[in-house]
CSV table of C-alpha atoms in Angstrom, one decimal:
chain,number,residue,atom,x,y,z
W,1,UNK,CA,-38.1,-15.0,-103.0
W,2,UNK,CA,-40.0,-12.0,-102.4
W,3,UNK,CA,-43.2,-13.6,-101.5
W,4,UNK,CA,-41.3,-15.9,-99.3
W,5,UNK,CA,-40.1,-12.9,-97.1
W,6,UNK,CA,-43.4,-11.7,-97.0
W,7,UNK,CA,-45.2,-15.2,-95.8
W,8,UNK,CA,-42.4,-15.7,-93.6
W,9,UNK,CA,-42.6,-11.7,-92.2
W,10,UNK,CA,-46.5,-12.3,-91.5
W,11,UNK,CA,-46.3,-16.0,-89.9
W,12,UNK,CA,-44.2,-14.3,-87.6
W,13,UNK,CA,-46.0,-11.7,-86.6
W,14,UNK,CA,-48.9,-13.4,-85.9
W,15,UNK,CA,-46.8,-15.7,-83.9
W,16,UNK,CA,-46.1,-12.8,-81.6
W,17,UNK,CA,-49.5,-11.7,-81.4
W,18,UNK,CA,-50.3,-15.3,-80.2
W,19,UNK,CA,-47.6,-15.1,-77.6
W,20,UNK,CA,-48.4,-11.8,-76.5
W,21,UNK,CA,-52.4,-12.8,-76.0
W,22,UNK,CA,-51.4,-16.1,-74.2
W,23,UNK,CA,-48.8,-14.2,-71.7
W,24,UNK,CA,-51.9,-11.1,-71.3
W,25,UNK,CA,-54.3,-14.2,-70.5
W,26,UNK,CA,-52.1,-15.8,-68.1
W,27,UNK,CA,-51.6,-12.4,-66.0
W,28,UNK,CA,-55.2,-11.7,-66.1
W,29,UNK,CA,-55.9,-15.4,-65.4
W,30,UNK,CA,-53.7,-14.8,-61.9
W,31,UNK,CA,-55.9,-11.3,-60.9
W,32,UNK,CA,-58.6,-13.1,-60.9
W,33,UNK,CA,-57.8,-16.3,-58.9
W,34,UNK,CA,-56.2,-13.5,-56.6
W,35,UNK,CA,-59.6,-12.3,-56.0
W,36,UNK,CA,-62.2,-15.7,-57.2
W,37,UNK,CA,-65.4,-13.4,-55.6
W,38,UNK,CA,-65.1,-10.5,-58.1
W,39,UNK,CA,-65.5,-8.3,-55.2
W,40,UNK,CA,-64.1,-5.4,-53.7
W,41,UNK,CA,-60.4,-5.7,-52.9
W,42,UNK,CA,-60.8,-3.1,-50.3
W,43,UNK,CA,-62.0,-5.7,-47.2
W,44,UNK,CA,-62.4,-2.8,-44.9
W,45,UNK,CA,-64.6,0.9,-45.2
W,46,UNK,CA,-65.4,2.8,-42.8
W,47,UNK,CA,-69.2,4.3,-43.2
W,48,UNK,CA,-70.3,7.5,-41.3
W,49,UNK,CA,-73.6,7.3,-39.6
W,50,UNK,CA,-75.3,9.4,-42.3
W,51,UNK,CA,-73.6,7.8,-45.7
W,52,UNK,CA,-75.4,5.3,-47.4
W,53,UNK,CA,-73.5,2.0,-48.4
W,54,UNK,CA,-72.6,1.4,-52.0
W,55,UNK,CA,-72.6,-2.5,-53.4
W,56,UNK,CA,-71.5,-4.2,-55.6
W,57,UNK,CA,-73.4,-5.7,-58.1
W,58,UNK,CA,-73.8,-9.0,-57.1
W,59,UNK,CA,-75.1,-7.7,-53.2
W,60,UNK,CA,-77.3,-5.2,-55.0
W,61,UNK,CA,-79.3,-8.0,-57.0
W,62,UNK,CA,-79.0,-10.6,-53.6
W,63,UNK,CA,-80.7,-7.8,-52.2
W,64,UNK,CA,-83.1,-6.5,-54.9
W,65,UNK,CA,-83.7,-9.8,-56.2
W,66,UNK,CA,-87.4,-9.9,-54.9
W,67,UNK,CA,-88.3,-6.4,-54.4
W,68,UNK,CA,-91.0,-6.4,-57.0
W,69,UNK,CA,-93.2,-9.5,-55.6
């Protein structure tokens, strides 16, 4: 009877660890489609005339892609 507590008290748990990871996937899954480019979410930054731009990632290799030839 013991042991069937026990079996039963771990199938459940990792029944609620599956539930958990399947609701954290869903909300991550609806961040991303709320931004599908992976880029900055601010769409507007103002730049002084003597600041250099930052990019992101993907720009930086667009850009850098053939620097070396």
């Amino acid at each position: 009877m013991d042991n069937l507590v026990t079996v039963l008290a771990i199938v459940a748990m990792i029944i609620a660890a599956a539930l958990a990871i399947r609701l954290l996937n869903g909300y991550r899954d609806e961040r991303i489609a709320a931004f599908p480019l992976g880029g900055r979410t601010r769409t507007t930054v103002r730049h002084h005339a003597g600041q250099e731009r930052r990019h992101t990632a993907r720009e930086w290799l667009r850009l850098h892609r053939h620097a070396g030839k």
